[in-house]
Amino acid sequence: MSGLKELNKSPQLPALFAVTFLLQFAMISPMSLLPLYVQKLHGSDVNVAFWAGLVGAVTGLSNMAMSPILGKLSDRIGPHKVLTFSLIGTGLMLIPQAFVQTVWQLILVRFMMGVFMGGLLPSVNALIRSYTSDSMISRAFSFNTSTLALGNMLGAIIGGFMAGFIGIEGLFIVSGGLLLLNMVWVRFKLYNKPASIRES
């Protein structure tokens, strides 16, 4: 816990950890319900398992394709800008998933969401490196990995619980809203002190 207290002395790091947590939470919370959502959109007379798998896989495909491109862009214009752009895009692409009428619309929106997601973790990692002293860098990445695992765990538990009250459509809206709020927090914290604090 002393390591976490030391890391919290940099006000940017909690906001960056929150990006990792909320990204995983937003991705995992609706996953167990996607087959039911696909069945609702596409009808029960189709191969639901195949279409649900395709809906889940298409996000990873676009994420994989865009991560190197957005990483290169981040090196050129700065990870602050790419992270802001990616948070806005991911949040805005989550919300329409609550209103799609066909499974193809869902696939298209989730593909676009993956495009924006490709800029999140690379930018977060670059900024963690920038805002952490050399003596704390391994602990910073370790805590970021822990927040990722926490997002996986709570996303499944809380997402399933919340779906009983607001449905999977509500989960998409809530998750998108959380990412947009996180963007405001990140911009406030990162632009409050944009210079690197890295020390030898």
PDB file of C-alpha atoms in Angstrom:
ATOM      1  CA  MET A   1       0.000   0.000   0.000  1.00  0.00           C
ATOM      2  CA  SER A   2       2.946   2.322   0.553  1.00  0.00           C
ATOM      3  CA  GLY A   3       3.763   1.985  -3.139  1.00  0.00           C
ATOM      4  CA  LEU A   4       0.218   3.029  -4.054  1.00  0.00           C
ATOM      5  CA  LYS A   5       0.458   6.046  -1.766  1.00  0.00           C
ATOM      6  CA  GLU A   6       3.681   7.065  -3.480  1.00  0.00           C
ATOM      7  CA  LEU A   7       2.089   6.691  -6.913  1.00  0.00           C
ATOM      8  CA  ASN A   8      -0.921   8.759  -5.843  1.00  0.00           C
ATOM      9  CA  LYS A   9       1.419  11.706  -5.324  1.00  0.00           C
ATOM     10  CA  SER A  10       1.232  12.057  -9.088  1.00  0.00           C
ATOM     11  CA  PRO A  11      -2.391  13.220  -9.636  1.00  0.00           C
ATOM     12  CA  GLN A  12      -2.417  11.939 -13.218  1.00  0.00           C
ATOM     13  CA  LEU A  13      -1.917   8.277 -12.357  1.00  0.00           C
ATOM     14  CA  PRO A  14      -5.299   7.567 -10.663  1.00  0.00           C
ATOM     15  CA  ALA A  15      -7.069   8.985 -13.728  1.00  0.00           C
ATOM     16  CA  LEU A  16      -4.984   6.756 -16.001  1.00  0.00           C
ATOM     17  CA  PHE A  17      -5.638   3.697 -13.839  1.00  0.00           C
ATOM     18  CA  ALA A  18      -9.344   4.536 -14.086  1.00  0.00           C
ATOM     19  CA  VAL A  19      -9.118   4.427 -17.891  1.00  0.00           C
ATOM     20  CA  THR A  20      -7.807   0.871 -17.734  1.00  0.00           C
ATOM     21  CA  PHE A  21     -10.430  -0.177 -15.196  1.00  0.00           C
ATOM     22  CA  LEU A  22     -13.371   1.389 -17.029  1.00  0.00           C
ATOM     23  CA  LEU A  23     -12.233   0.053 -20.388  1.00  0.00           C
ATOM     24  CA  GLN A  24     -12.222  -3.495 -19.080  1.00  0.00           C
ATOM     25  CA  PHE A  25     -15.449  -2.955 -17.159  1.00  0.00           C
ATOM     26  CA  ALA A  26     -17.177  -1.619 -20.272  1.00  0.00           C
ATOM     27  CA  MET A  27     -15.945  -4.524 -22.382  1.00  0.00           C
ATOM     28  CA  ILE A  28     -16.653  -7.344 -19.946  1.00  0.00           C
ATOM     29  CA  SER A  29     -19.961  -6.254 -18.389  1.00  0.00           C
ATOM     30  CA  PRO A  30     -22.150  -6.987 -21.439  1.00  0.00           C
ATOM     31  CA  MET A  31     -20.170  -9.969 -22.760  1.00  0.00           C
ATOM     32  CA  SER A  32     -22.115 -12.725 -20.993  1.00  0.00           C
ATOM     33  CA  LEU A  33     -25.354 -11.207 -22.278  1.00  0.00           C
ATOM     34  CA  LEU A  34     -24.282 -10.710 -25.893  1.00  0.00           C
ATOM     35  CA  PRO A  35     -25.649 -14.082 -27.095  1.00  0.00           C
ATOM     36  CA  LEU A  36     -29.088 -13.152 -25.720  1.00  0.00           C
ATOM     37  CA  TYR A  37     -28.841  -9.715 -27.309  1.00  0.00           C
ATOM     38  CA  VAL A  38     -27.826 -11.227 -30.653  1.00  0.00           C
ATOM     39  CA  GLN A  39     -30.737 -13.657 -30.430  1.00  0.00           C
ATOM     40  CA  LYS A  40     -33.099 -10.773 -29.742  1.00  0.00           C
ATOM     41  CA  LEU A  41     -31.791  -8.829 -32.747  1.00  0.00           C
ATOM     42  CA  HIS A  42     -31.367 -11.665 -35.230  1.00  0.00           C
ATOM     43  CA  GLY A  43     -34.076 -14.114 -34.235  1.00  0.00           C
ATOM     44  CA  SER A  44     -33.924 -17.562 -32.674  1.00  0.00           C
ATOM     45  CA  ASP A  45     -33.748 -19.458 -35.957  1.00  0.00           C
ATOM     46  CA  VAL A  46     -30.085 -18.675 -36.578  1.00  0.00           C
ATOM     47  CA  ASN A  47     -26.765 -19.897 -35.243  1.00  0.00           C
ATOM     48  CA  VAL A  48     -26.687 -17.620 -32.218  1.00  0.00           C
ATOM     49  CA  ALA A  49     -23.320 -18.906 -31.020  1.00  0.00           C
ATOM     50  CA  PHE A  50     -21.661 -18.048 -34.338  1.00  0.00           C
ATOM     51  CA  TRP A  51     -23.120 -14.548 -34.545  1.00  0.00           C
ATOM     52  CA  ALA A  52     -22.396 -13.821 -30.887  1.00  0.00           C
ATOM     53  CA  GLY A  53     -18.811 -14.928 -31.446  1.00  0.00           C
ATOM     54  CA  LEU A  54     -18.558 -12.708 -34.509  1.00  0.00           C
ATOM     55  CA  VAL A  55     -19.942  -9.724 -32.586  1.00  0.00           C
ATOM     56  CA  GLY A  56     -17.333 -10.278 -29.888  1.00  0.00           C
ATOM     57  CA  ALA A  57     -14.447 -10.944 -32.281  1.00  0.00           C
ATOM     58  CA  VAL A  58     -14.935  -7.968 -34.574  1.00  0.00           C
ATOM     59  CA  THR A  59     -13.997  -5.540 -31.797  1.00  0.00           C
ATOM     60  CA  GLY A  60     -10.713  -7.346 -31.231  1.00  0.00           C
ATOM     61  CA  LEU A  61     -10.000  -7.377 -34.961  1.00  0.00           C
ATOM     62  CA  SER A  62     -10.322  -3.619 -35.399  1.00  0.00           C
ATOM     63  CA  ASN A  63      -8.497  -3.027 -32.110  1.00  0.00           C
ATOM     64  CA  MET A  64      -5.584  -5.169 -33.282  1.00  0.00           C
ATOM     65  CA  ALA A  65      -5.431  -3.395 -36.636  1.00  0.00           C
ATOM     66  CA  MET A  66      -5.591   0.139 -35.240  1.00  0.00           C
ATOM     67  CA  SER A  67      -3.319  -0.143 -32.181  1.00  0.00           C
ATOM     68  CA  PRO A  68      -0.045   0.159 -34.171  1.00  0.00           C
ATOM     69  CA  ILE A  69      -1.457   3.020 -36.256  1.00  0.00           C
ATOM     70  CA  LEU A  70      -2.695   5.003 -33.271  1.00  0.00           C
ATOM     71  CA  GLY A  71       0.508   4.210 -31.390  1.00  0.00           C
ATOM     72  CA  LYS A  72       2.509   5.771 -34.218  1.00  0.00           C
ATOM     73  CA  LEU A  73       0.143   8.745 -34.245  1.00  0.00           C
ATOM     74  CA  SER A  74       0.619   9.080 -30.483  1.00  0.00           C
ATOM     75  CA  ASP A  75       4.375   9.348 -30.971  1.00  0.00           C
ATOM     76  CA  ARG A  76       3.822  12.173 -33.439  1.00  0.00           C
ATOM     77  CA  ILE A  77       1.084  14.295 -31.807  1.00  0.00           C
ATOM     78  CA  GLY A  78       1.294  13.131 -28.198  1.00  0.00           C
ATOM     79  CA  PRO A  79      -0.507  10.438 -26.168  1.00  0.00           C
ATOM     80  CA  HIS A  80      -2.662  13.072 -24.392  1.00  0.00           C
ATOM     81  CA  LYS A  81      -4.500  13.892 -27.617  1.00  0.00           C
ATOM     82  CA  VAL A  82      -4.828  10.289 -28.769  1.00  0.00           C
ATOM     83  CA  LEU A  83      -6.156   9.211 -25.371  1.00  0.00           C
ATOM     84  CA  THR A  84      -8.768  11.974 -25.354  1.00  0.00           C
ATOM     85  CA  PHE A  85      -9.840  11.159 -28.908  1.00  0.00           C
ATOM     86  CA  SER A  86      -9.997   7.431 -28.136  1.00  0.00           C
ATOM     87  CA  LEU A  87     -12.025   7.875 -24.944  1.00  0.00           C
ATOM     88  CA  ILE A  88     -14.568  10.054 -26.719  1.00  0.00           C
ATOM     89  CA  GLY A  89     -14.833   7.649 -29.632  1.00  0.00           C
ATOM     90  CA  THR A  90     -15.116   4.521 -27.491  1.00  0.00           C
ATOM     91  CA  GLY A  91     -17.729   6.111 -25.224  1.00  0.00           C
ATOM     92  CA  LEU A  92     -19.781   7.346 -28.161  1.00  0.00           C
ATOM     93  CA  MET A  93     -19.616   3.955 -29.889  1.00  0.00           C
ATOM     94  CA  LEU A  94     -20.814   2.137 -26.768  1.00  0.00           C
ATOM     95  CA  ILE A  95     -24.036   4.106 -26.459  1.00  0.00           C
ATOM     96  CA  PRO A  96     -25.509   3.357 -29.941  1.00  0.00           C
ATOM     97  CA  GLN A  97     -25.238  -0.372 -29.232  1.00  0.00           C
ATOM     98  CA  ALA A  98     -28.288   0.054 -27.018  1.00  0.00           C
ATOM     99  CA  PHE A  99     -30.349   1.237 -29.988  1.00  0.00           C
ATOM    100  CA  VAL A 100     -29.319  -1.008 -32.903  1.00  0.00           C
ATOM    101  CA  GLN A 101     -32.086  -2.861 -34.727  1.00  0.00           C
ATOM    102  CA  THR A 102     -30.094  -5.613 -36.469  1.00  0.00           C
ATOM    103  CA  VAL A 103     -27.063  -7.716 -35.671  1.00  0.00           C
ATOM    104  CA  TRP A 104     -25.213  -6.172 -38.624  1.00  0.00           C
ATOM    105  CA  GLN A 105     -25.651  -2.735 -37.117  1.00  0.00           C
ATOM    106  CA  LEU A 106     -24.264  -4.107 -33.856  1.00  0.00           C
ATOM    107  CA  ILE A 107     -21.268  -5.592 -35.675  1.00  0.00           C
ATOM    108  CA  LEU A 108     -20.572  -2.290 -37.440  1.00  0.00           C
ATOM    109  CA  VAL A 109     -20.781  -0.227 -34.252  1.00  0.00           C
ATOM    110  CA  ARG A 110     -18.590  -2.656 -32.304  1.00  0.00           C
ATOM    111  CA  PHE A 111     -16.049  -2.649 -35.138  1.00  0.00           C
ATOM    112  CA  MET A 112     -15.883   1.137 -34.908  1.00  0.00           C
ATOM    113  CA  MET A 113     -15.588   0.908 -31.141  1.00  0.00           C
ATOM    114  CA  GLY A 114     -12.553  -1.339 -31.564  1.00  0.00           C
ATOM    115  CA  VAL A 115     -10.971   1.263 -33.854  1.00  0.00           C
ATOM    116  CA  PHE A 116     -11.073   3.831 -31.052  1.00  0.00           C
ATOM    117  CA  MET A 117     -10.110   1.296 -28.384  1.00  0.00           C
ATOM    118  CA  GLY A 118      -6.859   0.725 -30.266  1.00  0.00           C
ATOM    119  CA  GLY A 119      -5.572   4.048 -28.952  1.00  0.00           C
ATOM    120  CA  LEU A 120      -6.450   3.587 -25.289  1.00  0.00           C
ATOM    121  CA  LEU A 121      -3.991   1.177 -23.690  1.00  0.00           C
ATOM    122  CA  PRO A 122      -0.946   2.289 -25.724  1.00  0.00           C
ATOM    123  CA  SER A 123      -1.624   5.907 -24.751  1.00  0.00           C
ATOM    124  CA  VAL A 124      -2.240   4.985 -21.114  1.00  0.00           C
ATOM    125  CA  ASN A 125       1.045   3.040 -20.966  1.00  0.00           C
ATOM    126  CA  ALA A 126       2.983   5.904 -22.554  1.00  0.00           C
ATOM    127  CA  LEU A 127       1.494   8.408 -20.121  1.00  0.00           C
ATOM    128  CA  ILE A 128       2.099   6.185 -17.092  1.00  0.00           C
ATOM    129  CA  ARG A 129       5.741   6.054 -18.154  1.00  0.00           C
ATOM    130  CA  SER A 130       5.818   9.827 -18.544  1.00  0.00           C
ATOM    131  CA  TYR A 131       4.245  10.641 -15.192  1.00  0.00           C
ATOM    132  CA  THR A 132       6.122   8.067 -13.102  1.00  0.00           C
ATOM    133  CA  SER A 133       9.646   8.341 -11.759  1.00  0.00           C
ATOM    134  CA  ASP A 134      12.112   5.671 -12.880  1.00  0.00           C
ATOM    135  CA  SER A 135      12.236   4.234  -9.365  1.00  0.00           C
ATOM    136  CA  MET A 136       8.464   3.552  -9.400  1.00  0.00           C
ATOM    137  CA  ILE A 137       7.812   2.535 -12.994  1.00  0.00           C
ATOM    138  CA  SER A 138       7.496  -1.229 -12.380  1.00  0.00           C
ATOM    139  CA  ARG A 139       5.055  -0.652  -9.520  1.00  0.00           C
ATOM    140  CA  ALA A 140       3.038   1.751 -11.662  1.00  0.00           C
ATOM    141  CA  PHE A 141       2.602  -0.818 -14.415  1.00  0.00           C
ATOM    142  CA  SER A 142       1.844  -3.487 -11.817  1.00  0.00           C
ATOM    143  CA  PHE A 143      -0.981  -1.410 -10.338  1.00  0.00           C
ATOM    144  CA  ASN A 144      -2.279  -0.721 -13.831  1.00  0.00           C
ATOM    145  CA  THR A 145      -2.370  -4.467 -14.498  1.00  0.00           C
ATOM    146  CA  SER A 146      -4.234  -4.917 -11.222  1.00  0.00           C
ATOM    147  CA  THR A 147      -6.857  -2.366 -12.249  1.00  0.00           C
ATOM    148  CA  LEU A 148      -7.269  -4.233 -15.531  1.00  0.00           C
ATOM    149  CA  ALA A 149      -7.921  -7.473 -13.643  1.00  0.00           C
ATOM    150  CA  LEU A 150     -10.280  -5.644 -11.286  1.00  0.00           C
ATOM    151  CA  GLY A 151     -12.230  -4.345 -14.268  1.00  0.00           C
ATOM    152  CA  ASN A 152     -12.524  -7.887 -15.608  1.00  0.00           C
ATOM    153  CA  MET A 153     -13.806  -9.199 -12.287  1.00  0.00           C
ATOM    154  CA  LEU A 154     -16.213  -6.393 -11.380  1.00  0.00           C
ATOM    155  CA  GLY A 155     -17.380  -6.035 -14.964  1.00  0.00           C
ATOM    156  CA  ALA A 156     -18.689  -9.586 -14.938  1.00  0.00           C
ATOM    157  CA  ILE A 157     -20.213  -9.371 -11.444  1.00  0.00           C
ATOM    158  CA  ILE A 158     -21.666  -5.856 -11.471  1.00  0.00           C
ATOM    159  CA  GLY A 159     -22.616  -6.034 -15.135  1.00  0.00           C
ATOM    160  CA  GLY A 160     -24.667  -9.157 -14.587  1.00  0.00           C
ATOM    161  CA  PHE A 161     -26.311  -7.643 -11.515  1.00  0.00           C
ATOM    162  CA  MET A 162     -27.124  -4.330 -13.216  1.00  0.00           C
ATOM    163  CA  ALA A 163     -28.510  -6.052 -16.286  1.00  0.00           C
ATOM    164  CA  GLY A 164     -31.292  -7.467 -14.148  1.00  0.00           C
ATOM    165  CA  PHE A 165     -32.504  -3.906 -13.574  1.00  0.00           C
ATOM    166  CA  ILE A 166     -31.545  -1.929 -16.688  1.00  0.00           C
ATOM    167  CA  GLY A 167     -30.969  -4.627 -19.290  1.00  0.00           C
ATOM    168  CA  ILE A 168     -27.980  -4.964 -21.595  1.00  0.00           C
ATOM    169  CA  GLU A 169     -29.101  -1.792 -23.369  1.00  0.00           C
ATOM    170  CA  GLY A 170     -28.721   0.090 -20.110  1.00  0.00           C
ATOM    171  CA  LEU A 171     -25.256  -1.390 -19.615  1.00  0.00           C
ATOM    172  CA  PHE A 172     -24.106   0.006 -22.938  1.00  0.00           C
ATOM    173  CA  ILE A 173     -25.384   3.467 -22.039  1.00  0.00           C
ATOM    174  CA  VAL A 174     -23.913   3.439 -18.525  1.00  0.00           C
ATOM    175  CA  SER A 175     -20.535   2.157 -19.732  1.00  0.00           C
ATOM    176  CA  GLY A 176     -20.375   4.768 -22.484  1.00  0.00           C
ATOM    177  CA  GLY A 177     -21.293   7.508 -20.047  1.00  0.00           C
ATOM    178  CA  LEU A 178     -18.600   6.395 -17.603  1.00  0.00           C
ATOM    179  CA  LEU A 179     -15.931   6.526 -20.298  1.00  0.00           C
ATOM    180  CA  LEU A 180     -17.007  10.028 -21.312  1.00  0.00           C
ATOM    181  CA  LEU A 181     -16.881  11.180 -17.690  1.00  0.00           C
ATOM    182  CA  ASN A 182     -13.471   9.554 -17.380  1.00  0.00           C
ATOM    183  CA  MET A 183     -12.344  11.573 -20.400  1.00  0.00           C
ATOM    184  CA  VAL A 184     -13.227  14.805 -18.582  1.00  0.00           C
ATOM    185  CA  TRP A 185     -11.273  13.649 -15.513  1.00  0.00           C
ATOM    186  CA  VAL A 186      -8.279  12.625 -17.626  1.00  0.00           C
ATOM    187  CA  ARG A 187      -8.173  15.924 -19.493  1.00  0.00           C
ATOM    188  CA  PHE A 188      -8.402  17.888 -16.253  1.00  0.00           C
ATOM    189  CA  LYS A 189      -5.625  15.915 -14.569  1.00  0.00           C
ATOM    190  CA  LEU A 190      -3.284  15.557 -17.546  1.00  0.00           C
ATOM    191  CA  TYR A 191      -3.569  19.086 -18.839  1.00  0.00           C
ATOM    192  CA  ASN A 192      -3.337  20.448 -15.319  1.00  0.00           C
ATOM    193  CA  LYS A 193       0.306  19.416 -15.354  1.00  0.00           C
ATOM    194  CA  PRO A 194       1.230  18.235 -18.820  1.00  0.00           C
ATOM    195  CA  ALA A 195       4.980  18.185 -18.404  1.00  0.00           C
ATOM    196  CA  SER A 196       6.721  14.915 -17.640  1.00  0.00           C
ATOM    197  CA  ILE A 197       7.695  14.326 -14.029  1.00  0.00           C
ATOM    198  CA  ARG A 198       9.981  11.411 -14.787  1.00  0.00           C
ATOM    199  CA  GLU A 199      13.114  11.376 -12.702  1.00  0.00           C
ATOM    200  CA  SER A 200      16.219   9.275 -12.773  1.00  0.00           C
TER     201      SER A 200
END
